[in-house]
PDB file of C-alpha atoms in Angstrom:
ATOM      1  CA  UNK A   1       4.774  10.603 -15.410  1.00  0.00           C
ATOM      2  CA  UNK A   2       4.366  11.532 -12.212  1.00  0.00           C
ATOM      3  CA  UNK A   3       1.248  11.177  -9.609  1.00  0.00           C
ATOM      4  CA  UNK A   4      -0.620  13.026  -7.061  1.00  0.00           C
ATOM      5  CA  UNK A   5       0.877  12.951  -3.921  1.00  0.00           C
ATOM      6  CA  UNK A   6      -2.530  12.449  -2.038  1.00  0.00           C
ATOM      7  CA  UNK A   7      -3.762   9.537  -4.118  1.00  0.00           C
ATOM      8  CA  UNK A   8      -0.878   6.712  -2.594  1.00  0.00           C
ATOM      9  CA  UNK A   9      -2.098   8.734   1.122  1.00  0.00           C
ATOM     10  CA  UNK A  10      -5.571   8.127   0.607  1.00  0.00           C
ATOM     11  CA  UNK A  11      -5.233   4.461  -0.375  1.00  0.00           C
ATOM     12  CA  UNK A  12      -2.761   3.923   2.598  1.00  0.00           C
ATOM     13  CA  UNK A  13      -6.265   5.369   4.901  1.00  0.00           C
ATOM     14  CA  UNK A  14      -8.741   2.904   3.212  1.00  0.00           C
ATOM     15  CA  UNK A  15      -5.627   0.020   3.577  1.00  0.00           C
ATOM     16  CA  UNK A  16      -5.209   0.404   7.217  1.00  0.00           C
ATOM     17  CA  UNK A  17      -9.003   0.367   7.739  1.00  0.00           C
ATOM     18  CA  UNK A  18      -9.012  -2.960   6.093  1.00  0.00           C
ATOM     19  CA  UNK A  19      -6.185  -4.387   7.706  1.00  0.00           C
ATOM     20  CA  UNK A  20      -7.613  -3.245  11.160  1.00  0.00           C
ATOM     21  CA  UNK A  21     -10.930  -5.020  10.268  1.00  0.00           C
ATOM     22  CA  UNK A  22      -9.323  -8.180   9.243  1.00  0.00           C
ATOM     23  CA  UNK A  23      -7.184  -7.969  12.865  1.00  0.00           C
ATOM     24  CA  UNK A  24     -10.442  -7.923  14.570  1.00  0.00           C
ATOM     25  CA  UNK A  25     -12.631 -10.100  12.952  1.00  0.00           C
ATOM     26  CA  UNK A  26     -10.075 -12.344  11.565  1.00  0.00           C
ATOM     27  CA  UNK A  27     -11.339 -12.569   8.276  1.00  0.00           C
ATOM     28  CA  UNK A  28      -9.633 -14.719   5.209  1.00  0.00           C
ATOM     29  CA  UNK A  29     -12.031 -13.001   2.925  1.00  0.00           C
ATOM     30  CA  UNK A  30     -11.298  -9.537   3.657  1.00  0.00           C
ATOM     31  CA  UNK A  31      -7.375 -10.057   3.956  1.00  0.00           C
ATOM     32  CA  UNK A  32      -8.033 -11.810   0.131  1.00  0.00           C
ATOM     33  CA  UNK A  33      -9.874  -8.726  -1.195  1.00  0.00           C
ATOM     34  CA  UNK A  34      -6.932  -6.038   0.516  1.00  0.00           C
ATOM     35  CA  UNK A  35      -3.780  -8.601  -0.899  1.00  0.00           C
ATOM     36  CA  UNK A  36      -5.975  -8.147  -4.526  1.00  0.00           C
ATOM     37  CA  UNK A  37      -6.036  -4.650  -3.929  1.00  0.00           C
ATOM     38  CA  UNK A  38      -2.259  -4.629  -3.418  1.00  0.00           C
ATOM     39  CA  UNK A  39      -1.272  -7.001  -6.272  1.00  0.00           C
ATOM     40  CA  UNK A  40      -3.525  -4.723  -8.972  1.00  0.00           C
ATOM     41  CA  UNK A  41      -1.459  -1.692  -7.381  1.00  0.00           C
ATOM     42  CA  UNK A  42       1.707  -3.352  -7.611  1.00  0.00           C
ATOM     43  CA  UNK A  43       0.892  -4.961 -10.880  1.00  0.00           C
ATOM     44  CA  UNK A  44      -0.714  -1.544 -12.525  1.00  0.00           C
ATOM     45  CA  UNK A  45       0.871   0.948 -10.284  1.00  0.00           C
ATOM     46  CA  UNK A  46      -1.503   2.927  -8.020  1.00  0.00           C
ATOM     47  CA  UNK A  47      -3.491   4.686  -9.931  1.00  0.00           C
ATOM     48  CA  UNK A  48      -4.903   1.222 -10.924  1.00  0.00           C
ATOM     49  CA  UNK A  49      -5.898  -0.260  -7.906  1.00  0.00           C
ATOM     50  CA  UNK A  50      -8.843   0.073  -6.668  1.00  0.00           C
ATOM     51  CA  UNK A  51      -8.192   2.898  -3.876  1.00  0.00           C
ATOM     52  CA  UNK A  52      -6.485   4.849  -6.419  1.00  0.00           C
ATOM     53  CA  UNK A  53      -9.766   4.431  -8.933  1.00  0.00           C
ATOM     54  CA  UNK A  54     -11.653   5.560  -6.116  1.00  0.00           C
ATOM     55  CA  UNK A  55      -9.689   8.259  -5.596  1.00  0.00           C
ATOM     56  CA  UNK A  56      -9.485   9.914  -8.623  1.00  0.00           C
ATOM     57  CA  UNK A  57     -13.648   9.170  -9.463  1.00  0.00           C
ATOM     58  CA  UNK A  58     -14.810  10.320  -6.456  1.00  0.00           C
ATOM     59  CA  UNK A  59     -12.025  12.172  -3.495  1.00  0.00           C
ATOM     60  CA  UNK A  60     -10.088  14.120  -5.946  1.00  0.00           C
ATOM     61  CA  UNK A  61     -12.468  15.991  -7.781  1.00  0.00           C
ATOM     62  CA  UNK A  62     -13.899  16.948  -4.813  1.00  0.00           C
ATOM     63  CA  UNK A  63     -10.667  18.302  -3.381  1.00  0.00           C
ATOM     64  CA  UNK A  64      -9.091  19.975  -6.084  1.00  0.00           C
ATOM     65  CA  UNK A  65      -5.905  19.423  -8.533  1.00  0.00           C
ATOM     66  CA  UNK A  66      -2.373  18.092  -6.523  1.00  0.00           C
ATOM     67  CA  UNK A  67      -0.124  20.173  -5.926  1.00  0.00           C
ATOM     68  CA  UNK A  68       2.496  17.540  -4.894  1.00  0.00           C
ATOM     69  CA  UNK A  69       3.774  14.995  -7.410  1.00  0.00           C
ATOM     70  CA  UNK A  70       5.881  12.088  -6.529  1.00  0.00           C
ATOM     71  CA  UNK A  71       7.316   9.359  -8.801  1.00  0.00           C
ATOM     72  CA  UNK A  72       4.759   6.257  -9.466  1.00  0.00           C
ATOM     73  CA  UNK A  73       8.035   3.659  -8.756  1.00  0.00           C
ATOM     74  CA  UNK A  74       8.176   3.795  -4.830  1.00  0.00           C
ATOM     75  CA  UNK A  75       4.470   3.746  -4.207  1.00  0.00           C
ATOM     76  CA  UNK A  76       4.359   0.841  -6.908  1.00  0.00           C
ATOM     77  CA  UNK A  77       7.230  -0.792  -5.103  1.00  0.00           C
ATOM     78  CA  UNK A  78       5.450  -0.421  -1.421  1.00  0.00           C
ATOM     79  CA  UNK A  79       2.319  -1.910  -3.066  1.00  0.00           C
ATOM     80  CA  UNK A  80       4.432  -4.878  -3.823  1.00  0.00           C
ATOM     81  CA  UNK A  81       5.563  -4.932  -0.114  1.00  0.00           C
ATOM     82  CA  UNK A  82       2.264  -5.164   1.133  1.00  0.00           C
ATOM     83  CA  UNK A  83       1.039  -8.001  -1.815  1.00  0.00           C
ATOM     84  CA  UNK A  84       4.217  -9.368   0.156  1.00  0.00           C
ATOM     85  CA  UNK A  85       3.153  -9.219   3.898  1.00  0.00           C
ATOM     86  CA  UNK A  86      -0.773  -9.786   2.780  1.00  0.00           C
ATOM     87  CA  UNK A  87       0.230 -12.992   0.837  1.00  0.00           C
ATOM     88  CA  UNK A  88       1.849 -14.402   3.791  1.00  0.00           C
ATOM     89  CA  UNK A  89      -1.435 -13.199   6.520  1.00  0.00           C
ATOM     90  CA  UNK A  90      -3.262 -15.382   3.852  1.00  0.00           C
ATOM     91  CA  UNK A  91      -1.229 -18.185   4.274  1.00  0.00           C
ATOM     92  CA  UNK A  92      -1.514 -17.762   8.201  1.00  0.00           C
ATOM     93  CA  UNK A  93      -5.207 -17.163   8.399  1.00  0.00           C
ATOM     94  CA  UNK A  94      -5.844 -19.903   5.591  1.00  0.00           C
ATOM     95  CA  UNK A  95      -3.722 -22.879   6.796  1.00  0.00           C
ATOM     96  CA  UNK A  96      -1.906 -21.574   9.495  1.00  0.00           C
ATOM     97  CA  UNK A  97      -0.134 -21.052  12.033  1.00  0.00           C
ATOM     98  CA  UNK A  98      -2.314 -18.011  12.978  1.00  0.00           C
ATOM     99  CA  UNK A  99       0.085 -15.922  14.341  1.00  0.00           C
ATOM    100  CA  UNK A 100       1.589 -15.758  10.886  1.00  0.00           C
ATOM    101  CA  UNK A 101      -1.493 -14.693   9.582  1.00  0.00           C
ATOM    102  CA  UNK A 102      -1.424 -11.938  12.932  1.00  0.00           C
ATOM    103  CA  UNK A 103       1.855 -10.909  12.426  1.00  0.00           C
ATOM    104  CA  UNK A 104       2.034  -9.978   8.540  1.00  0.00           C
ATOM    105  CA  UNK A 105      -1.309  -8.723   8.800  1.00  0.00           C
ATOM    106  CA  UNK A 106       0.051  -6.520  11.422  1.00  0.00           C
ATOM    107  CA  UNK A 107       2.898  -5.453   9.692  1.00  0.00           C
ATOM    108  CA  UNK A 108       1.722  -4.412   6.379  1.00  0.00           C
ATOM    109  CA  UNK A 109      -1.162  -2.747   9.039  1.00  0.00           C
ATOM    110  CA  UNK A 110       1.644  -0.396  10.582  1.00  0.00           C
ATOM    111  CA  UNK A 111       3.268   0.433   7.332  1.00  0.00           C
ATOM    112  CA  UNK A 112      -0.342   1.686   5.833  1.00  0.00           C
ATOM    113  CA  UNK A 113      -1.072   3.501   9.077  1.00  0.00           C
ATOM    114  CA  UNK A 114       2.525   5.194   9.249  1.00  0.00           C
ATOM    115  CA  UNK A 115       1.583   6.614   5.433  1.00  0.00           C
ATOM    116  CA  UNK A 116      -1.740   7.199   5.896  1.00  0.00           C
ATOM    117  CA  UNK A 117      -0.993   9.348   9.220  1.00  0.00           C
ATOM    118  CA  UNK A 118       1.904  10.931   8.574  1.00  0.00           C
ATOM    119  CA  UNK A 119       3.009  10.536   5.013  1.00  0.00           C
ATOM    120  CA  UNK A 120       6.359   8.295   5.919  1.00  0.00           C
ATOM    121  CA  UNK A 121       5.925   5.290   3.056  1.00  0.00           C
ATOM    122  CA  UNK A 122       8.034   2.420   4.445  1.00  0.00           C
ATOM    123  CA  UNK A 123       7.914   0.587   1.426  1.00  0.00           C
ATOM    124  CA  UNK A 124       8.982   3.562  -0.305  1.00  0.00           C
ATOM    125  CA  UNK A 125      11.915   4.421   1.508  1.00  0.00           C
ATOM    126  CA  UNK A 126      13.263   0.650   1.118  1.00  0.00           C
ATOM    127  CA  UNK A 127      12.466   1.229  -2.767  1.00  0.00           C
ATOM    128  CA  UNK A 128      15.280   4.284  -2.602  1.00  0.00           C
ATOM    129  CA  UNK A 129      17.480   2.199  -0.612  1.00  0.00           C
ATOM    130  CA  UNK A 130      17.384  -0.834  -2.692  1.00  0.00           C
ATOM    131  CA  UNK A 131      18.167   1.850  -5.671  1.00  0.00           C
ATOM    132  CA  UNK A 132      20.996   3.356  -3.815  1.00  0.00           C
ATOM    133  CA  UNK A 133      22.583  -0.264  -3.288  1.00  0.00           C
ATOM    134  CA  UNK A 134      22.363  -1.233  -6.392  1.00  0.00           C
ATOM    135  CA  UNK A 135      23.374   1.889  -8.416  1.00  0.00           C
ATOM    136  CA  UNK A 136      26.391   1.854  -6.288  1.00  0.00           C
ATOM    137  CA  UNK A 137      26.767  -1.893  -7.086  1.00  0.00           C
ATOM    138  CA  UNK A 138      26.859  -1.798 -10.694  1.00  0.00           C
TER     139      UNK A 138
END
Protein backbone atom coordinates (compact mmCIF):
# COMPACT_ATOMS: atom_id res chain seq x y z
CA UNK A 1 0.00 0.00 0.00
CA UNK A 2 1.22 3.03 -0.77
CA UNK A 3 1.93 6.37 1.46
CA UNK A 4 1.57 10.01 1.42
CA UNK A 5 4.16 11.63 -0.25
CA UNK A 6 4.41 14.50 2.42
CA UNK A 7 4.62 12.26 5.46
CA UNK A 8 8.58 10.80 4.59
CA UNK A 9 9.09 15.09 3.73
CA UNK A 10 7.87 16.12 6.92
CA UNK A 11 9.88 13.62 8.98
CA UNK A 12 13.04 14.45 6.85
CA UNK A 13 12.19 18.52 8.37
CA UNK A 14 11.88 17.38 12.07
CA UNK A 15 15.24 14.89 11.25
CA UNK A 16 17.43 17.62 10.08
CA UNK A 17 16.35 19.85 13.00
CA UNK A 18 17.58 17.16 15.25
CA UNK A 19 20.63 16.39 13.59
CA UNK A 20 21.49 20.20 13.46
CA UNK A 21 20.89 20.37 17.28
CA UNK A 22 23.00 17.45 18.05
CA UNK A 23 25.94 19.25 15.62
CA UNK A 24 25.76 22.14 17.88
CA UNK A 25 25.40 21.04 21.17
CA UNK A 26 27.02 17.77 20.71
CA UNK A 27 24.63 15.79 22.39
CA UNK A 28 24.81 11.70 22.84
CA UNK A 29 21.30 11.88 24.10
CA UNK A 30 19.68 13.58 21.35
CA UNK A 31 21.69 11.67 18.51
CA UNK A 32 20.24 8.33 20.71
CA UNK A 33 16.61 9.55 20.57
CA UNK A 34 16.96 10.58 16.37
CA UNK A 35 19.00 6.87 15.64
CA UNK A 36 15.58 5.38 17.71
CA UNK A 37 13.55 7.37 15.60
CA UNK A 38 15.28 5.93 12.52
CA UNK A 39 15.47 2.26 13.62
CA UNK A 40 11.38 2.29 14.51
CA UNK A 41 11.09 3.81 10.82
CA UNK A 42 13.26 1.38 9.34
CA UNK A 43 12.00 -1.41 11.49
CA UNK A 44 8.03 -0.40 11.01
CA UNK A 45 8.34 1.61 7.91
CA UNK A 46 7.52 5.34 8.24
CA UNK A 47 4.37 5.62 9.09
CA UNK A 48 5.58 4.05 12.42
CA UNK A 49 8.12 6.19 13.57
CA UNK A 50 7.56 8.70 15.49
CA UNK A 51 7.63 11.73 12.83
CA UNK A 52 5.35 9.81 10.76
CA UNK A 53 2.82 9.32 14.02
CA UNK A 54 3.12 12.86 14.37
CA UNK A 55 2.34 13.47 11.14
CA UNK A 56 -0.61 11.79 10.51
CA UNK A 57 -2.20 12.85 14.38
CA UNK A 58 -1.53 16.20 14.11
CA UNK A 59 0.12 17.89 10.32
CA UNK A 60 -2.02 15.93 8.05
CA UNK A 61 -5.35 16.51 9.14
CA UNK A 62 -4.67 19.87 9.20
CA UNK A 63 -3.48 19.97 5.61
CA UNK A 64 -5.73 17.88 3.83
CA UNK A 65 -5.69 14.23 2.06
CA UNK A 66 -2.20 13.46 -0.28
CA UNK A 67 -2.40 13.72 -3.39
CA UNK A 68 1.03 12.09 -4.07
CA UNK A 69 1.66 8.46 -3.16
CA UNK A 70 4.98 6.85 -3.25
CA UNK A 71 5.95 3.24 -2.39
CA UNK A 72 6.69 2.64 1.57
CA UNK A 73 10.14 0.46 0.40
CA UNK A 74 12.56 3.43 -0.45
CA UNK A 75 11.60 5.69 2.39
CA UNK A 76 11.84 2.43 4.65
CA UNK A 77 15.16 1.70 3.05
CA UNK A 78 16.56 5.52 3.61
CA UNK A 79 15.36 5.15 7.24
CA UNK A 80 17.70 2.27 7.45
CA UNK A 81 20.49 4.51 5.96
CA UNK A 82 20.20 6.96 8.49
CA UNK A 83 19.82 4.09 11.63
CA UNK A 84 23.18 3.45 9.60
CA UNK A 85 25.03 6.87 9.72
CA UNK A 86 23.24 7.69 13.34
CA UNK A 87 24.58 4.34 14.77
CA UNK A 88 28.01 5.18 13.83
CA UNK A 89 27.67 9.37 15.25
CA UNK A 90 26.80 7.29 18.43
CA UNK A 91 29.74 5.41 18.41
CA UNK A 92 31.81 8.71 17.72
CA UNK A 93 30.14 10.92 20.25
CA UNK A 94 30.00 7.91 22.84
CA UNK A 95 33.58 6.51 22.72
CA UNK A 96 35.07 8.24 20.06
CA UNK A 97 36.98 9.53 17.92
CA UNK A 98 34.68 12.62 17.69
CA UNK A 99 35.01 13.39 14.33
CA UNK A 100 33.29 10.11 13.63
CA UNK A 101 30.59 11.08 15.66
CA UNK A 102 30.85 14.78 13.41
CA UNK A 103 31.06 13.25 10.30
CA UNK A 104 28.05 10.61 10.27
CA UNK A 105 26.10 12.98 12.12
CA UNK A 106 26.76 15.26 9.30
CA UNK A 107 26.01 13.03 6.72
CA UNK A 108 22.78 11.53 7.59
CA UNK A 109 22.24 15.67 8.43
CA UNK A 110 22.66 16.50 4.57
CA UNK A 111 20.66 13.60 3.35
CA UNK A 112 17.51 14.76 5.71
CA UNK A 113 18.04 18.36 4.67
CA UNK A 114 18.34 17.48 0.80
CA UNK A 115 14.62 15.65 1.35
CA UNK A 116 13.27 17.87 3.55
CA UNK A 117 14.17 20.96 1.13
CA UNK A 118 13.77 19.75 -1.98
CA UNK A 119 12.22 16.34 -2.02
CA UNK A 120 15.57 14.43 -3.49
CA UNK A 121 15.66 11.16 -0.89
CA UNK A 122 19.28 9.95 -1.10
CA UNK A 123 18.58 6.92 0.59
CA UNK A 124 15.87 6.38 -1.72
CA UNK A 125 17.52 6.70 -4.85
CA UNK A 126 20.35 4.12 -3.62
CA UNK A 127 17.22 1.80 -2.67
CA UNK A 128 16.30 1.88 -6.73
CA UNK A 129 19.79 1.42 -7.57
CA UNK A 130 20.52 -1.42 -5.35
CA UNK A 131 17.11 -2.90 -7.05
CA UNK A 132 18.31 -2.22 -10.48
CA UNK A 133 21.70 -4.15 -9.69
CA UNK A 134 20.33 -6.82 -8.42
CA UNK A 135 17.31 -7.50 -10.72
CA UNK A 136 19.80 -7.37 -13.44
CA UNK A 137 22.00 -9.78 -11.39
CA UNK A 138 19.70 -12.52 -10.91
Amino acid sequence: MDIDARGPRFGAAVTTVVLAAVLITGSVWLLAWQTLAFALGAAGGVGRSPYGLLFRAVVRPRIGPPTEFEAPEPPRFAQAVGLAFAALGLVGYGIGPEWLGLAATGAALAAAFLNATFGYCLGCEMYLLVRRVTVRAE
